[in-house]
Every structure is written in C-alpha cells, then in structure tokens.
Short mmCIF file of C-alpha atoms and ligand atoms in Angstrom, two decimals:
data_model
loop_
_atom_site.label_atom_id
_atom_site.label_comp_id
_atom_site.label_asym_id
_atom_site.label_seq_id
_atom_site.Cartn_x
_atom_site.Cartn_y
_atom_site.Cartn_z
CA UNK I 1 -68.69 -48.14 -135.77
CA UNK I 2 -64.95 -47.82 -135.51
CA UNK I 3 -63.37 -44.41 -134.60
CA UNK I 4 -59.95 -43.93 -135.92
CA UNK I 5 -56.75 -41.22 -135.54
CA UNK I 6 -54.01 -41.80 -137.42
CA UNK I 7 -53.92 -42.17 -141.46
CA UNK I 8 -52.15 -46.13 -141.19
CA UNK I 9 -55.66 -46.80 -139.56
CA UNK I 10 -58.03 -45.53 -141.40
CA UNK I 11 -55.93 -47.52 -144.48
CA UNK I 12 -55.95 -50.66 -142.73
CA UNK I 13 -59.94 -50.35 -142.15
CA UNK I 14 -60.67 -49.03 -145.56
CA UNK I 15 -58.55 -52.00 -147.04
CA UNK I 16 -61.13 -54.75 -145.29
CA UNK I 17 -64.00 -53.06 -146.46
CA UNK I 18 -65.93 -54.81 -149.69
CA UNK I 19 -68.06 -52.72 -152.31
CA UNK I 20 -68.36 -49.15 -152.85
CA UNK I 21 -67.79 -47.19 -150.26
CA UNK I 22 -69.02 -43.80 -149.65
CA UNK I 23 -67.36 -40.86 -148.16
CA UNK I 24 -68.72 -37.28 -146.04
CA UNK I 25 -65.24 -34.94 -144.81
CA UNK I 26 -67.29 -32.78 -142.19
CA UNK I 27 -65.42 -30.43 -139.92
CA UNK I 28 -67.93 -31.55 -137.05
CA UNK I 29 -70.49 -30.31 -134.99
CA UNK I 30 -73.07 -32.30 -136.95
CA UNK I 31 -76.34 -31.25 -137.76
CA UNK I 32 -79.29 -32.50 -139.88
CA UNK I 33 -77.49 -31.06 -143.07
CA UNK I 34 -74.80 -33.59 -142.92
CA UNK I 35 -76.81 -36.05 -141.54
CA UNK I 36 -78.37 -35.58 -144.90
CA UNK I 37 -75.32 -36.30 -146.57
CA UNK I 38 -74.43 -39.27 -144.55
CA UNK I 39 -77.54 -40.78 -145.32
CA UNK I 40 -77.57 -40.25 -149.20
CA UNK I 41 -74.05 -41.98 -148.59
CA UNK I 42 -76.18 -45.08 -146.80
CA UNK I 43 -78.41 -45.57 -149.66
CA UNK I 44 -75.65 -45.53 -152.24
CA UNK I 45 -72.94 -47.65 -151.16
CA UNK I 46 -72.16 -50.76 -149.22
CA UNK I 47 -70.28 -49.05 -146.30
CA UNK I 48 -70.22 -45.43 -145.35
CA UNK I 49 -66.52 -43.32 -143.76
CA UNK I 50 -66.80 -39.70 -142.36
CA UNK I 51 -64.21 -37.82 -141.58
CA UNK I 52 -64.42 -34.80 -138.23
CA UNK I 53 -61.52 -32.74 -139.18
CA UNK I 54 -61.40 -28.90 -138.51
CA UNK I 55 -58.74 -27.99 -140.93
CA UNK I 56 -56.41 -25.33 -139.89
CA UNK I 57 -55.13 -24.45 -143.37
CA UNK I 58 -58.70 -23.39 -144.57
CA UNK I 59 -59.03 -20.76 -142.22
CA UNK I 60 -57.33 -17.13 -142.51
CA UNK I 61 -55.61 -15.54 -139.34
CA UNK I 62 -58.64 -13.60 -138.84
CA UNK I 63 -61.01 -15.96 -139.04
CA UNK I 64 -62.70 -18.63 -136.53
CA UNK I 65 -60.48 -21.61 -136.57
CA UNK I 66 -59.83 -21.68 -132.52
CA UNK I 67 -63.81 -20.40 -131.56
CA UNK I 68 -65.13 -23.14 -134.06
CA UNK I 69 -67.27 -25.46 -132.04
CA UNK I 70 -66.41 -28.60 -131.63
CA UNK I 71 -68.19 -31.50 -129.71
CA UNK I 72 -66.85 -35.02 -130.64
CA UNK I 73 -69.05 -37.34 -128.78
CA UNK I 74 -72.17 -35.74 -129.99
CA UNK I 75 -71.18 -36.64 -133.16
CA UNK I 76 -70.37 -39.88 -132.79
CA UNK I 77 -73.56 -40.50 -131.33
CA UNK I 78 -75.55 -39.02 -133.95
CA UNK I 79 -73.12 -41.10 -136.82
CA UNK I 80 -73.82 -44.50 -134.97
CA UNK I 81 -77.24 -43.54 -135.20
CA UNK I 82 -77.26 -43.59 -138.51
CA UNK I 83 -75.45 -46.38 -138.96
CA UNK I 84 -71.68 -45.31 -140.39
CA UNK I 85 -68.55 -47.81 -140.36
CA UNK I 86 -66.01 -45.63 -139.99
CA UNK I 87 -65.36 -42.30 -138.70
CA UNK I 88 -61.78 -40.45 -139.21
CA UNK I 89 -60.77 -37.78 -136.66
CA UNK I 90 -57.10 -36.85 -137.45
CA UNK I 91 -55.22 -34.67 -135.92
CA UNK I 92 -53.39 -31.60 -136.84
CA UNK I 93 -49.61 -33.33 -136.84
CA UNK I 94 -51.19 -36.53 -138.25
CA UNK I 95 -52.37 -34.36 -141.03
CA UNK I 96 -49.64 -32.01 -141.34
CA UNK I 97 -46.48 -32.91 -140.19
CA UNK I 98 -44.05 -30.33 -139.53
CA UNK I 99 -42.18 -31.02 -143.35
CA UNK I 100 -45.43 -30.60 -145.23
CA UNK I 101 -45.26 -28.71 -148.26
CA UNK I 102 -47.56 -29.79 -151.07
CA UNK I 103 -50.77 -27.63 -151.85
CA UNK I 104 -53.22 -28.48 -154.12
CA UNK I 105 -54.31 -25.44 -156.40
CA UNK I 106 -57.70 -24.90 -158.27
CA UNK I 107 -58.23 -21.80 -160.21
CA UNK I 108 -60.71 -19.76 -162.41
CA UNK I 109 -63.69 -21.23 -159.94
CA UNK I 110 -62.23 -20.16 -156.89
CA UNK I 111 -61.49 -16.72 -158.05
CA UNK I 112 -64.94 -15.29 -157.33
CA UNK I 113 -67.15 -14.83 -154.24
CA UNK I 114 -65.73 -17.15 -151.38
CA UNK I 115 -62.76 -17.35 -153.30
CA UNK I 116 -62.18 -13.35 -153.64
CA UNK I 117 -63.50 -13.17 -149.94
CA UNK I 118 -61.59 -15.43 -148.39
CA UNK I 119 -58.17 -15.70 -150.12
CA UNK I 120 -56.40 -19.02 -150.11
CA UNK I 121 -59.21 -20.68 -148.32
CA UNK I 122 -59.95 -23.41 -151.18
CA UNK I 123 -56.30 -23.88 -151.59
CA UNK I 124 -56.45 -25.30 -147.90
CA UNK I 125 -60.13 -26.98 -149.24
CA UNK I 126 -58.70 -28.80 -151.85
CA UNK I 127 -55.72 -29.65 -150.05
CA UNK I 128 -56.82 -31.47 -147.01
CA UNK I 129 -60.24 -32.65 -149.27
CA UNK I 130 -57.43 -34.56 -151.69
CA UNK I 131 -55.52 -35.89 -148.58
CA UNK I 132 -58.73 -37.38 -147.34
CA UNK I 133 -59.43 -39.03 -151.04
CA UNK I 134 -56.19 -40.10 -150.74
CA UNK I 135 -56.57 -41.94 -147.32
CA UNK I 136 -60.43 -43.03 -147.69
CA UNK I 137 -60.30 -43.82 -151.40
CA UNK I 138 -64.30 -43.61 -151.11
CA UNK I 139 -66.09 -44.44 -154.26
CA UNK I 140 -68.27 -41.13 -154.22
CA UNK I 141 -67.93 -38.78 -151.96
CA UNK I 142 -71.05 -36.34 -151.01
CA UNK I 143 -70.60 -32.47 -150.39
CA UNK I 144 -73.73 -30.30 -149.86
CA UNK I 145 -75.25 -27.83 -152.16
CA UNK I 146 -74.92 -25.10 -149.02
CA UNK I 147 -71.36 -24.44 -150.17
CA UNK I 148 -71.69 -25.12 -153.77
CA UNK I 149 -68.64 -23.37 -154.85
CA UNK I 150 -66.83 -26.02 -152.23
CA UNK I 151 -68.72 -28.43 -154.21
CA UNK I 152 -67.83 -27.37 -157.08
CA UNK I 153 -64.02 -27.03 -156.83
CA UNK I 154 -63.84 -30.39 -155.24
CA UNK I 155 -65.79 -31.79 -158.87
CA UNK I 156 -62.70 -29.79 -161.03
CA UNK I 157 -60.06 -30.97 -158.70
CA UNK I 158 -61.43 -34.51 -159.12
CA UNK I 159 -61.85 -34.19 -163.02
CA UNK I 160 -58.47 -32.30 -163.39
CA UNK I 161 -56.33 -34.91 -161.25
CA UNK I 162 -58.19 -37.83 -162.72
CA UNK I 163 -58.92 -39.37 -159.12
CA UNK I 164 -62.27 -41.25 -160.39
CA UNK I 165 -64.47 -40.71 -157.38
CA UNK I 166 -68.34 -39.97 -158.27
CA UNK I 167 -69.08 -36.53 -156.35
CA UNK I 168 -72.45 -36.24 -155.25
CA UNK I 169 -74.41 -32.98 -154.70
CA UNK I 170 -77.17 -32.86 -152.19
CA UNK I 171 -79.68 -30.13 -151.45
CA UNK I 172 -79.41 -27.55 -148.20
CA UNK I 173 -81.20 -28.87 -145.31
CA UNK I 174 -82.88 -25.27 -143.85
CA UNK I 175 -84.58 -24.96 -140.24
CA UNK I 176 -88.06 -24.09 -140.50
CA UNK I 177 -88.20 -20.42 -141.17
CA UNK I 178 -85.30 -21.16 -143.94
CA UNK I 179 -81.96 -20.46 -142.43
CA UNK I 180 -79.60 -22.74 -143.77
CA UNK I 181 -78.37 -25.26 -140.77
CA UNK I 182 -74.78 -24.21 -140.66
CA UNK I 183 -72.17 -25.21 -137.14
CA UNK I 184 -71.90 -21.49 -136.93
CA UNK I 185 -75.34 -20.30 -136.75
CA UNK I 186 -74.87 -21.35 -132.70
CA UNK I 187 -72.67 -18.01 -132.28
CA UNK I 188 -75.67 -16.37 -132.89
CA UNK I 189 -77.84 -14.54 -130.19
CA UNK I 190 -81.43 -15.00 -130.51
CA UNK I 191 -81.80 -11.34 -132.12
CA UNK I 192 -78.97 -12.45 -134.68
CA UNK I 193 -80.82 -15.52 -135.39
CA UNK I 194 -83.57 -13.87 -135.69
CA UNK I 195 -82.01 -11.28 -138.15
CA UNK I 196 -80.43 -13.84 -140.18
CA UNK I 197 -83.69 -15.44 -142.27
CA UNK I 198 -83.04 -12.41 -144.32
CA UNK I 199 -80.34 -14.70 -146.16
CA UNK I 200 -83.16 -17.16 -147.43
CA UNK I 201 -86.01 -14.07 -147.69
CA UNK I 202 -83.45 -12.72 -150.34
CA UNK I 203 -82.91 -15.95 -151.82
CA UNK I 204 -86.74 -16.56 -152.25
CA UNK I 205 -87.27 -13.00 -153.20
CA UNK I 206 -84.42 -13.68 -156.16
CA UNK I 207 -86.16 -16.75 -157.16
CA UNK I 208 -89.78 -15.92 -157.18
CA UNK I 209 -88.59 -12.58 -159.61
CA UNK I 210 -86.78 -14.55 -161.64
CA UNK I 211 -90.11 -17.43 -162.18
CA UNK I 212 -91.64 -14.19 -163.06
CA UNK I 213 -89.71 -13.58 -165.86
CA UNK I 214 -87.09 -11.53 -164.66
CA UNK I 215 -83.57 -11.84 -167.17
CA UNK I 216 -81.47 -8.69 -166.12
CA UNK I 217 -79.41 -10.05 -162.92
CA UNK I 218 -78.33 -6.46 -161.99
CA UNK I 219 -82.23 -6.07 -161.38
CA UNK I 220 -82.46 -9.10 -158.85
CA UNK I 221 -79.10 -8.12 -157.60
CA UNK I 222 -80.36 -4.54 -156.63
CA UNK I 223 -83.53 -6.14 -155.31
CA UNK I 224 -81.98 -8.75 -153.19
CA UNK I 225 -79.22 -6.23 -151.85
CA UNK I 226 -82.04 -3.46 -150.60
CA UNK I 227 -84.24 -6.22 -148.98
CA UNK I 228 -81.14 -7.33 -146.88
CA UNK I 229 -80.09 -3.34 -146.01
CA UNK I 230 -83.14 -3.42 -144.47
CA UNK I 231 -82.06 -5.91 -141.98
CA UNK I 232 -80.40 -3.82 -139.59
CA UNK I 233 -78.15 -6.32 -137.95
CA UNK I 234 -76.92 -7.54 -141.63
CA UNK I 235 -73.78 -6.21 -143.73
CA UNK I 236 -73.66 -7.57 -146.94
CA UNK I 237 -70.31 -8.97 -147.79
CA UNK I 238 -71.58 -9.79 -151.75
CA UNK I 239 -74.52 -10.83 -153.23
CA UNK I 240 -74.36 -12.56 -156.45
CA UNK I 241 -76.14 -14.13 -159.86
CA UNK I 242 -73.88 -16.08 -161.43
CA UNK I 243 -73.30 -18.98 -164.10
CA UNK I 244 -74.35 -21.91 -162.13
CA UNK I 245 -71.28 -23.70 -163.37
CA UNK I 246 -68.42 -20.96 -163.97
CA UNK I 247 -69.86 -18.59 -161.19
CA UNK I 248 -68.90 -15.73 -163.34
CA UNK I 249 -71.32 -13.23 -162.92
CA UNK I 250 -74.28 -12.57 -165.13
CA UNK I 251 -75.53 -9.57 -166.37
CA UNK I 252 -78.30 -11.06 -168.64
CA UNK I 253 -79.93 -14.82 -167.32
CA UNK I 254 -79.73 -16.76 -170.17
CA UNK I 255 -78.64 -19.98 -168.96
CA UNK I 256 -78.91 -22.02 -165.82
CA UNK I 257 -78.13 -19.55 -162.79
CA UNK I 258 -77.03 -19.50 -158.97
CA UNK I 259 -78.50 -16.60 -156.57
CA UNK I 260 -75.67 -16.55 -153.52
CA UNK I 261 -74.68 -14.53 -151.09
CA UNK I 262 -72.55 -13.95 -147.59
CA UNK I 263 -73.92 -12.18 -145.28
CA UNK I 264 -72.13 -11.11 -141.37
CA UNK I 265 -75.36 -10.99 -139.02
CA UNK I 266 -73.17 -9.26 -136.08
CA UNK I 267 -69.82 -10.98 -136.09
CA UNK I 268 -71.32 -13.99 -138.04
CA UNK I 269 -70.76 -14.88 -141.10
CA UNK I 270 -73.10 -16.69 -143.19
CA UNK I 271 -73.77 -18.16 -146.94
CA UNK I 272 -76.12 -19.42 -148.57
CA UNK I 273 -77.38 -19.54 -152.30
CA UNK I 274 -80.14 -20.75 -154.40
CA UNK I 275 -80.21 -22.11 -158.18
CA UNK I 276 -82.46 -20.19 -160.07
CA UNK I 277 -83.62 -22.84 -162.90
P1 AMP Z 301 -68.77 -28.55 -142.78
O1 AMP Z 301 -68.73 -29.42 -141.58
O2 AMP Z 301 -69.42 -27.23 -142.55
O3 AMP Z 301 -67.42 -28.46 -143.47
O4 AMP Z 301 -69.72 -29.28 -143.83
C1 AMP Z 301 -69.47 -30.60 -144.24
C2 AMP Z 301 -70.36 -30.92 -145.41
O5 AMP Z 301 -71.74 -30.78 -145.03
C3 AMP Z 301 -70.14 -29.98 -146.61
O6 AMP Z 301 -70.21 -30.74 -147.81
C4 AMP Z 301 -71.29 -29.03 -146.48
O7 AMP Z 301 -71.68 -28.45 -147.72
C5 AMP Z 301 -72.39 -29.93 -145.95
N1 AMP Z 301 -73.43 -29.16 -145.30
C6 AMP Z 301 -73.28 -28.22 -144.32
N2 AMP Z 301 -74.47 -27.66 -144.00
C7 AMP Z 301 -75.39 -28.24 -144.81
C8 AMP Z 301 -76.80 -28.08 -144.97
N3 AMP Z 301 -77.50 -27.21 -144.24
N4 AMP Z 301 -77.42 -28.85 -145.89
C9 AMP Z 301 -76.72 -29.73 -146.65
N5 AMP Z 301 -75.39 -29.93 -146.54
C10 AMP Z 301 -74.73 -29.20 -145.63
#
C-alpha cells in the first residue's frame, strides 16, 4: 500500500495502475461503514484508491472542522488490512492553494434538508469530491447510503459534467442497537449514545407504519417527530419523507420514498435515513 501527499503523486501512481480502478474519498477516522465501502470497491475493480481528506470548505464557521477526529495511522492500518493500493492524504495548500477560485455548484437537490441546514456545505462537497475525480480518475467511485443526499448530488454532478465514473451506493453499516456508525458518534457521552438509537427507533417506527399501509407522510412525520420529543437529550433539527430521488417532500406516498432525519443528541449532530420501498 502506497501513501501519498501531493496531487503529482497520486497521478503518477494512478497512471501505472491497469484495469478499473475503484475509488472511496473518506474524511478519516475509519470505521466498519467505510470499510464497507472499501470492500465493495475490492470486489469490483482491479485496484482500489482512498482518499483521508477532512475538507475545510465543507464545513461552516460554526461547525466541527478543527474538533473533527482525526487518527491517520489507525487508518492506514485498517486500509492495509483490507488490502487497498493507494491511499491519498492531501493537504489543505495541496488542495487549495492560496489562488483557488473555482466552485462546483449543484442545485434543486441540495436545496432541501442538509442542504437548507447547512448552507453551502455541498458546494464545498462537490467541489473537493470533483477535484478528487479529477486526480484519481477511479472508474466507480462508492459513497454510502448514510448520507444519501451526498450520494446523490455526487450522481447529478457526475451526470451533469459528463465525467463517466459508475457511482455506487452501498447500504448503512449500524452498530448493534441501530445507530448508524458515523466518526462523530465518539463525541458522544455514554448517556448521549445511549439517547441517540432514537434516530433508527424513528426510522423503524416510519418504516414498519408505512409496510402497514400508511400513504399520508404528514402522518409518519408527526409520528416519527413525537417518538423522538420523547428523547429528552434529542432536538430535532428536521425530520423528513421525501421523493427518494428529488427529496422534495411528500405529502401523499405514492412513489418510492426516503424517511430522514438530523437529529443534535447534546451538541451532536447526527443523520440518518431509511428508504421506505
Ligand atoms: P465520511 O468520512 O464521513 O465523509 O464518509 C466517507 C464515506 O463513507 C461516505 O460516502 C459516507 O456516506 C460513507 N459512510 C459513512 N458512514 C457510513 C456507514 N455507517 N455505512 C455506510 N457508509 C458510510
């Protein structure tokens, strides 16, 4: 396994590399989820490049950028483990240089839920995510079903800007009791963590209503939302049933749907979501 910093690297790897080759962009701090995703890459492709890149540009002022945990040899142990060629760990000047000034731009999809929560945070998403295509030229690229609007702006950008790179979906890797595995559910406490299977109770709880025949999303909505008040440690920061595609919200479900939701459990912020075939 070769570990690389700087872009003219990674190139001149990528370049001796035969096949297809698959790409995972984490931020680090690996768990089983992406080890999920590295592996799907395994099976499907003749040589596998990850990327551990905490990208400034996605994060607001407010938000977690400098607490984000970070722990670089633990990864790299866990991605030899499993086999992977290369592994990309920029840094922030390699990425962005001081003249930087192109951004790419995805609308309708990111105008809802993280999108409306977290303004210009897929803007920095699809930016860096392109710049990575750009270096690895991967011929898929996986992205988990955990962030599925991530997922699913990456799969516009890559239709819109013709870049011909297969994204693959795979499906959230949960702990035991549900919780989604997620690099932030370390900040919290073991009350918090505790506290925070209420996500995936409310996911279940909008799933099992809507296998019984439930249509009116305001219904599983309502439901969902006064399961989690009961959670005293939760604030709900939206819960939603949406167009599994568009994400536009749903008032009657007619059509494939996604149950999501973000959730603070103390000063923790979580998401998670659920298609509700
Ligand atoms: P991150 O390091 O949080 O940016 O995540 C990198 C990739 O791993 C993204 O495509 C995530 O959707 C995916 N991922 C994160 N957590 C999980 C999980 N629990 N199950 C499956 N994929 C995940």
């Amino acid at each position: 396994m070769q570990v690389v910093k700087t872009i003219a690297e990674a190139r001149a790897l990528r370049q001796k590399l035969g096949g297809t080759v698959g790409f995972v962009p984490t931020m680090g701090y690996l768990h089983e989820g992406h080890l999920a995703l590295v592996k799907q890459a395994s099976i499907g492709n003749s040589a596998v490049i990850v990327s551990i890149y905490v990208n400034p540009v996605q994060f607001s002022p407010r938000e977690d950028f400098g607490a984000y945990p970070r722990d670089l040899d633990r990864d790299l142990e866990l991605l030899r483990g499993e086999g992977v060629d290369i592994v990309f760990v920029p840094s922030d000047d390699e990425m962005y240089p001081p003249e930087f000034s192109s951004w790419v731009d995805v609308d309708k999809v990111t105008e809802r839920l993280e999108g409306a929560s977290r303004p210009g945070h897929f803007r920095g998403v699809a930016t860096v995510v392109a710049k990575l295509f750009n270096i690895v030229q991967p011929t898929k690229a996986y992205f988990g079903q955990k962030d599925a609007q991530q997922a699913g702006v990456i799969k516009r950008m890559v239709a819109d800007l013709n870049m011909g790179i297969e994204i693959v979906f795979v499906p959230t890797v949960r702990e035991s009791d549900g919780l989604a595995m997620s690099s932030r559910n370390i900040y919290l406490s073991p009350g918090e963590r505790q506290a925070a299977t209420i996500l995936f109770k409310a996911l279940t709880l909008a799933r099992q209503l809507r296998q019984g025949g439930e249509k009116d999303a305001g219904k599983i909505r309502w439901q969902m939302t006064s399961l989690i008040q009961k959670e005293p440690l939760a604030q709900i920061d939206y819960v939603s049933i949406a167009d599994a595609e568009t994400l536009e919200e749903l008032n009657l479900i007619d059509r494939p749907a996604l149950a999501s939701l973000a959730v603070r459990i103390g000063k923790t912020r979580l998401i998670d979501n659920m298609p509700l075939e």
